[in-house]
Structure formats: C-alpha cells, structure tokens
Amino acid sequence: MIAERNKFGFIGGGQMGEALIKGVLAAGLYQAAELTVAEPSAPRREVLAERYGVRVHPDAGPLWEECGVLVLAVKPQIMGAVLEQARPVADERKHLLISIAAGVSTAFIEDVLAPQPVRVVRVMPNTPALVLAGASALSPGRHADEDDLKLAEGIFAAVGRTVTLPETAMDAVTGLSGSGPAYVFTFLESLIDAGVKVGLSRDVAGLLARQTIAGSMQLVEEGGQSPAELRAMVTSPGGTTIAGLHALERGAFRSLIMDAVEAATRRSRELGGN
Ligand SMILES: NC(=O)c1ccc[n+]([C@@H]2O[C@H](COP(=O)([O-])OP(=O)(O)OC[C@H]3O[C@@H](n4cnc5c(N)ncnc54)[C@H](OP(=O)(O)O)[C@@H]3O)[C@@H](O)[C@H]2O)c1
C-alpha cells in the first residue's frame, strides 16, 4: 500500500537527513511544504527551515500523527528510544518506515514495535548523496510490500543510484559503498601528496589528481569498457605506467583494498551485533 501523499517526515535532520531532503526536492518528488522534519537541535531546525522551506518540530510526536512515510535518520544508538516513544502511535496501515541507521536490522525495528506488523524498508546510503550522487542499497523488512519498496527506491534514486538486496548483504554494502567514500578520499589525498613529492605545487597536484579520478570514472561510465581494458589501454610495453603499476603490485595494493572492505564489513557486523 503506498502511503498517503503530502505527508512525508524525517526523524533526524542531520547530514544524511538533509541530503535526502535536498534530493527529493531537487527531483520534484515532493514540495517543501509537504515535508516535515523532527530535529532536537534548534540551530539545525533553523538551518533546515531556512535552506529548504520545510516544516520543523523539536520532537517526532507530531510526525507520527501527520506522516505516512517516515525516514528514520537518527544515529543507530538512539533508534531504540525513538521507536519506544512511537510504540503507542505506530500503525502498520498508516506508516511506512524507511530506516537508514547503519547496523540496525529491520527485525530490530519490527520487534520493538511488535505486535504491530510495521512496514519497514532498510537502506544503506552513502555521503555522495549530499550531491545527489549517492549509492544506496535497499532491503525490505518482513511486512513491506512491492509498493513500499518502490516508494523507497524512488526516494533514494533521487539522490543517486540504488540496488535492492537481501538484508544479509547489508554489512558488505556498508564495507564497500558505505565506507567507500573514505577510501576514495584517502586515495585522492595520497595522489596529491605524491604529486607534491615529485615536485608539483599542491594546487596543481590537487587539480590534476581530482580531474584524473573524475575523468577516469567518466570513462568507465561512458566508454563501455571494463576497468581492466581501460588500464591496459594506458599501459604501453616498457612504459611509465607499467613501472607505476609494478610499484602498486609490490605494495599489494589490491590485497590492501580487499582487506579494507573486509575489515569494514566485519566491523559493521560487530556493531550490529550479528
Ligand atoms: N553519514 C553517512 O555517511 C551515513 C551513511 C549511511 C547511513 N547513515 C546513517 O544515517 C543516520 C544519520 O546519520 P547522520 O550522519 O545524518 O548523523 P547526524 O548528522 O548526527 O544526524 C542525526 C540527527 O538526528 C538528530 N536527533 C537526535 N535525537 C533525535 C530524536 N529523538 N528525534 C529526532 N531527531 C533526533 C540529531 O540531533 P542532535 O545532533 O541534536 O542529537 C542529529 O541532527 C545514522 O543512523 C547513520 O548510521 C549515515
């Protein structure tokens, strides 16, 4: 059942909540007057109201009354308390809950609100959602139907690309795309430092490194060739690139990236108590 229009709420107006608000407005999915945000911080409420023209409340109570779709965008540690408070008013016919809290399972949310069979979709977005270039994975809970999933997909498609996966894949998603921007930023910083090491100014190294990463991604997206084919194209026999690649191989670059994703996946599992 698609929840009623004109009633869309965000519980938590932090970084990720704001990214989604910006995305759904930019995509024209909702008008500012249709969105309500519950956010305890007064300065934050002012920023959101001023920047986006959305309605704001200091607590979530009115949102459970007014809204059919609720995005749960609070930190994982306080999710239990937020749901406990909602127990008397949560209604499976009225509410679709979309949780973006890392490590919080749909079963956890369903259990806190039981015996109501609440409709939950769990989503793992990432920070490029702030510039509408996010990567999000979605998993429906036990009671969510196709329309619920479609509605959630529409919201996250407005801030980037989406995939739907079984919930067992969420820790791996966290390790890859959730934590992934930090790996990319570290790679970018390393390239810039490397440019400085070989004699370029920091500004010049920054421009060249940023554009190299952005341009390479565009080539992958638009060129229709695999990363391996594109790499082979710029690796001439006995040339400069193979010398650089050899150094990466000596430092076990790929193995290190695999270790990083594996470590983050493991940590996600630990934090979620799985
Ligand atoms: N940022 C990411 O890359 C990312 C990626 C994937 C998933 N997530 C998930 O997204 C969620 C939000 O992350 P974030 O980075 O946006 O964190 P955040 O910036 O700290 O936002 C959380 C917001 O919720 C507010 N809040 C606290 N208690 C509340 C309550 N009872 N009712 C309503 N609002 C309340 C907080 O206000 P105060 O600051 O005043 O407490 C804060 O503004 C987290 O669960 C995180 O796991 C984040």
Coordinates of C-alpha atoms and ligand atoms in Angstrom, one line a residue:
M1 CA 0.0 0.0 0.0
I2 CA 1.5 3.4 -1.0
A3 CA 1.3 5.7 2.0
E4 CA -0.7 8.9 1.6
R5 CA 0.9 11.7 -0.3
N6 CA 1.7 15.1 1.2
K7 CA 2.8 13.6 4.4
F8 CA 6.4 12.8 4.5
G9 CA 8.5 13.1 7.6
F10 CA 12.2 12.9 8.6
I11 CA 13.0 11.9 12.2
G12 CA 16.6 13.3 12.4
G13 CA 17.7 16.3 10.3
G14 CA 21.4 15.6 10.3
Q15 CA 23.8 15.2 7.4
M16 CA 22.0 12.3 5.8
G17 CA 18.5 13.6 6.5
E18 CA 19.5 16.8 4.9
A19 CA 20.9 15.0 1.8
L20 CA 17.6 13.2 1.3
I21 CA 15.6 16.4 1.8
K22 CA 17.7 18.1 -0.8
G23 CA 17.4 15.2 -3.2
V24 CA 13.6 14.7 -3.1
L25 CA 13.1 18.5 -3.5
A26 CA 15.6 18.7 -6.4
A27 CA 13.9 15.7 -8.1
G28 CA 10.5 17.3 -7.6
L29 CA 9.2 14.2 -5.7
Y30 CA 7.8 16.4 -3.0
Q31 CA 7.3 20.1 -2.5
A32 CA 8.9 21.8 0.5
A33 CA 5.6 22.4 2.2
E34 CA 4.9 18.6 2.1
L35 CA 8.0 17.7 4.2
T36 CA 8.3 17.8 8.0
V37 CA 11.5 17.3 10.0
A38 CA 11.8 16.3 13.7
E39 CA 15.1 17.6 14.9
P40 CA 16.0 18.4 18.6
S41 CA 18.7 20.9 17.8
A42 CA 17.2 24.4 17.4
P43 CA 20.1 25.8 15.2
R44 CA 19.8 22.8 13.0
R45 CA 16.0 23.3 12.7
E46 CA 16.5 26.9 11.7
V47 CA 19.0 25.9 9.0
L48 CA 16.7 23.3 7.5
A49 CA 13.6 25.6 7.6
E50 CA 15.6 28.5 6.0
R51 CA 17.5 26.5 3.5
Y52 CA 14.7 24.2 2.2
G53 CA 11.4 25.8 3.4
V54 CA 10.4 22.6 5.2
R55 CA 8.3 22.4 8.4
V56 CA 10.3 21.6 11.5
H57 CA 9.4 20.2 15.0
P58 CA 11.6 19.7 18.1
D59 CA 10.3 16.2 18.6
A60 CA 8.9 13.3 16.5
G61 CA 5.4 13.1 18.1
P62 CA 3.5 15.2 15.5
L63 CA 5.2 13.4 12.6
W64 CA 3.8 10.1 13.7
E65 CA 0.4 11.8 13.7
E66 CA 0.7 13.5 10.3
C67 CA 3.0 11.4 8.1
G68 CA 2.5 8.2 6.1
V69 CA 6.2 7.9 5.2
L70 CA 8.8 8.3 7.9
V71 CA 12.5 8.3 7.2
L72 CA 14.4 7.3 10.4
A73 CA 17.6 9.2 10.1
V74 CA 18.8 9.2 13.7
K75 CA 22.1 7.6 15.0
P76 CA 21.8 3.9 15.5
Q77 CA 22.3 4.2 19.3
I78 CA 19.1 6.2 19.8
M79 CA 16.9 4.2 17.4
G80 CA 15.6 2.0 20.2
A81 CA 14.5 5.1 22.2
V82 CA 12.9 6.8 19.2
L83 CA 10.9 3.6 18.4
E84 CA 9.9 3.0 22.0
Q85 CA 8.4 6.5 22.1
A86 CA 6.4 5.7 18.9
R87 CA 5.0 2.4 20.2
P88 CA 1.6 3.7 21.1
V89 CA 1.1 5.6 17.8
A90 CA 2.9 3.4 15.2
D91 CA 0.3 2.0 12.8
E92 CA 1.1 -0.6 10.1
R93 CA -1.7 0.7 7.9
K94 CA -0.6 4.3 8.0
H95 CA 3.2 4.2 8.3
L96 CA 5.9 3.1 6.0
L97 CA 9.2 3.3 8.0
I98 CA 12.4 3.8 6.0
S99 CA 15.5 3.4 8.2
I100 CA 18.9 4.5 7.2
A101 CA 20.6 3.7 10.5
A102 CA 23.8 1.6 10.0
G103 CA 23.6 -1.8 11.6
V104 CA 20.0 -1.6 12.7
S105 CA 18.1 -4.5 11.3
T106 CA 14.5 -4.5 10.1
A107 CA 13.9 -7.3 12.6
F108 CA 15.0 -5.0 15.5
I109 CA 12.6 -2.3 14.4
E110 CA 9.8 -4.8 13.9
D111 CA 10.4 -6.4 17.3
V112 CA 10.4 -3.0 19.1
L113 CA 7.0 -2.1 17.5
A114 CA 5.5 -5.6 17.8
P115 CA 2.8 -6.9 17.8
Q116 CA 2.1 -4.3 15.1
P117 CA 3.3 -5.7 11.7
V118 CA 5.0 -2.5 10.8
R119 CA 6.2 -2.0 7.2
V120 CA 10.0 -1.3 7.2
V121 CA 12.5 -0.7 4.4
R122 CA 16.1 -0.6 5.4
V123 CA 18.5 1.5 3.3
M124 CA 22.3 1.9 3.4
P125 CA 23.1 5.2 1.6
N126 CA 26.5 7.0 1.4
T127 CA 27.6 10.6 1.7
P128 CA 27.8 11.5 -2.0
A129 CA 24.0 11.5 -1.6
L130 CA 24.7 15.1 -0.4
V131 CA 25.5 16.0 -4.0
L132 CA 22.8 13.6 -5.5
A133 CA 25.5 11.1 -6.4
G134 CA 24.9 8.5 -3.7
A135 CA 25.0 4.7 -3.9
S136 CA 22.2 3.1 -1.8
A137 CA 21.2 -0.5 -1.1
L138 CA 17.7 -1.3 0.0
S139 CA 16.2 -4.3 1.8
P140 CA 12.5 -4.7 2.6
G141 CA 11.5 -5.9 6.0
R142 CA 9.1 -8.8 6.6
H143 CA 5.9 -6.8 6.2
A144 CA 6.9 -4.3 3.4
D145 CA 5.3 -4.9 0.1
E146 CA 6.3 -4.1 -3.5
D147 CA 4.8 -0.7 -3.5
D148 CA 6.6 0.2 -0.3
L149 CA 9.9 -0.8 -1.8
K150 CA 9.1 1.1 -5.0
L151 CA 8.3 4.2 -3.0
A152 CA 11.6 3.9 -1.1
E153 CA 13.5 3.3 -4.3
G154 CA 12.1 6.5 -5.8
I155 CA 13.4 8.5 -2.8
F156 CA 16.9 7.1 -3.0
A157 CA 17.0 7.2 -6.8
A158 CA 16.5 10.9 -6.4
V159 CA 19.9 11.1 -4.6
G160 CA 21.9 8.7 -6.7
R161 CA 21.8 5.0 -7.7
T162 CA 20.0 2.2 -6.0
V163 CA 20.2 -1.6 -5.7
T164 CA 17.8 -3.9 -3.9
L165 CA 19.5 -6.8 -1.9
P166 CA 18.6 -9.3 0.8
E167 CA 19.3 -7.8 4.2
T168 CA 22.2 -10.3 4.8
A169 CA 24.2 -8.3 2.3
M170 CA 23.9 -5.0 4.3
D171 CA 27.2 -5.5 6.2
A172 CA 29.1 -6.0 2.9
V173 CA 27.4 -2.9 1.4
T174 CA 28.5 -0.9 4.4
G175 CA 32.1 -2.1 3.9
L176 CA 32.1 -1.3 0.2
S177 CA 29.9 1.7 -0.6
G178 CA 29.1 3.0 2.9
S179 CA 32.7 3.4 3.9
G180 CA 33.9 3.6 0.3
P181 CA 34.0 7.4 0.0
A182 CA 36.6 7.5 2.8
Y183 CA 38.8 5.1 0.8
V184 CA 38.5 7.2 -2.3
F185 CA 39.3 10.4 -0.3
T186 CA 42.4 8.7 1.1
F187 CA 43.4 7.7 -2.4
L188 CA 42.9 11.2 -3.6
E189 CA 44.9 12.7 -0.8
S190 CA 47.7 10.2 -1.5
L191 CA 47.8 11.1 -5.2
I192 CA 48.1 14.8 -4.2
D193 CA 50.9 14.2 -1.8
A194 CA 52.6 12.1 -4.4
G195 CA 52.4 14.9 -6.9
V196 CA 54.0 17.2 -4.3
K197 CA 56.7 14.6 -3.7
V198 CA 57.6 14.6 -7.4
G199 CA 57.8 18.4 -7.5
L200 CA 54.4 19.8 -8.3
S201 CA 52.7 22.5 -6.3
R202 CA 49.9 21.4 -4.0
D203 CA 47.3 23.3 -6.0
V204 CA 48.4 21.9 -9.4
A205 CA 48.7 18.4 -7.9
G206 CA 45.2 18.8 -6.4
L207 CA 43.6 19.9 -9.7
L208 CA 45.4 17.1 -11.7
A209 CA 44.5 14.4 -9.1
R210 CA 40.9 15.4 -8.8
Q211 CA 40.3 15.6 -12.5
T212 CA 42.2 12.3 -13.1
I213 CA 39.8 10.4 -10.7
A214 CA 36.7 12.2 -12.0
G215 CA 37.7 11.7 -15.7
S216 CA 38.6 8.1 -15.2
M217 CA 35.2 7.4 -13.7
Q218 CA 33.5 9.2 -16.6
L219 CA 35.5 7.0 -19.0
V220 CA 34.3 3.9 -17.1
E221 CA 30.7 5.1 -17.2
E222 CA 30.6 6.3 -20.8
G223 CA 33.2 4.2 -22.6
G224 CA 31.5 0.8 -22.2
Q225 CA 34.9 -0.9 -21.4
S226 CA 35.9 -2.7 -18.2
P227 CA 38.4 -1.2 -15.8
A228 CA 40.9 -3.9 -16.8
E229 CA 40.6 -3.0 -20.5
L230 CA 40.9 0.8 -19.8
R231 CA 44.0 0.1 -17.7
A232 CA 45.6 -2.0 -20.5
M233 CA 44.9 0.9 -22.9
V234 CA 47.2 3.2 -21.0
T235 CA 49.9 0.6 -20.2
S236 CA 52.4 0.5 -23.0
P237 CA 55.2 -2.1 -23.1
G238 CA 58.2 -0.9 -21.1
G239 CA 56.5 2.4 -20.4
T240 CA 55.9 4.7 -17.5
T241 CA 52.5 3.3 -16.4
I242 CA 53.7 -0.3 -16.0
A243 CA 56.5 1.0 -13.9
G244 CA 54.0 2.7 -11.6
L245 CA 51.7 -0.3 -11.6
H246 CA 54.6 -2.6 -10.7
A247 CA 55.2 -0.4 -7.6
L248 CA 51.5 -0.8 -6.6
E249 CA 51.7 -4.6 -7.0
R250 CA 54.8 -4.7 -4.9
G251 CA 52.8 -2.9 -2.1
A252 CA 49.9 -5.4 -2.5
F253 CA 47.6 -2.5 -3.4
R254 CA 44.6 -4.7 -4.4
S255 CA 45.0 -7.0 -1.5
L256 CA 45.0 -4.0 0.8
I257 CA 41.8 -2.7 -0.7
M258 CA 40.2 -6.1 -0.2
D259 CA 41.4 -6.1 3.4
A260 CA 39.9 -2.7 4.0
V261 CA 36.5 -3.7 2.7
E262 CA 36.6 -6.9 4.6
A263 CA 37.6 -5.1 7.9
A264 CA 34.8 -2.6 7.5
T265 CA 32.3 -5.4 6.7
R266 CA 33.4 -7.2 9.8
R267 CA 33.1 -4.1 12.0
S268 CA 29.6 -3.4 10.6
R269 CA 28.7 -7.0 11.6
E270 CA 30.1 -6.4 15.1
L271 CA 28.3 -3.1 15.6
G272 CA 25.1 -4.6 14.5
G273 CA 25.5 -7.5 17.0
N274 CA 25.5 -10.0 14.1
Ligands
LIG1 N1 26.6 9.9 7.1 C1 26.8 8.8 6.4 O1 27.7 8.6 5.6 C2 25.7 7.7 6.6 C3 25.7 6.7 5.6 C4 24.8 5.7 5.8 C5 23.9 5.7 6.8 N2 24.0 6.7 7.7 C6 23.0 6.6 8.9 O2 22.2 7.8 8.9 C7 21.8 8.1 10.2 C8 22.1 9.6 10.4 O3 23.4 9.8 10.2 P1 24.0 11.3 10.0 O4 25.3 11.2 9.5 O5 22.9 12.1 9.3 O6 24.0 11.7 11.6 P2 23.7 13.1 12.3 O7 24.3 14.2 11.4 O8 24.3 13.0 13.7 O9 22.2 13.2 12.3 C9 21.3 12.7 13.2 C10 20.3 13.8 13.7 O10 19.3 13.2 14.4 C11 19.0 14.2 15.5 N3 18.3 13.5 16.6 C12 18.8 13.0 17.7 N4 17.8 12.5 18.5 C13 16.6 12.7 17.8 C14 15.2 12.4 18.1 N5 14.9 11.8 19.2 N6 14.3 12.8 17.2 C15 14.7 13.4 16.1 N7 16.0 13.7 15.8 C16 16.9 13.4 16.6 C17 20.4 14.6 15.9 O11 20.3 15.8 16.6 P3 21.4 16.2 17.7 O12 22.7 16.3 17.0 O13 20.9 17.4 18.4 O14 21.4 15.0 18.6 C18 21.0 14.9 14.5 O15 20.8 16.1 14.0 C19 22.7 7.2 11.1 O16 21.9 6.2 11.7 C20 23.7 6.6 10.2 O17 24.1 5.3 10.6 C21 24.8 7.7 7.6

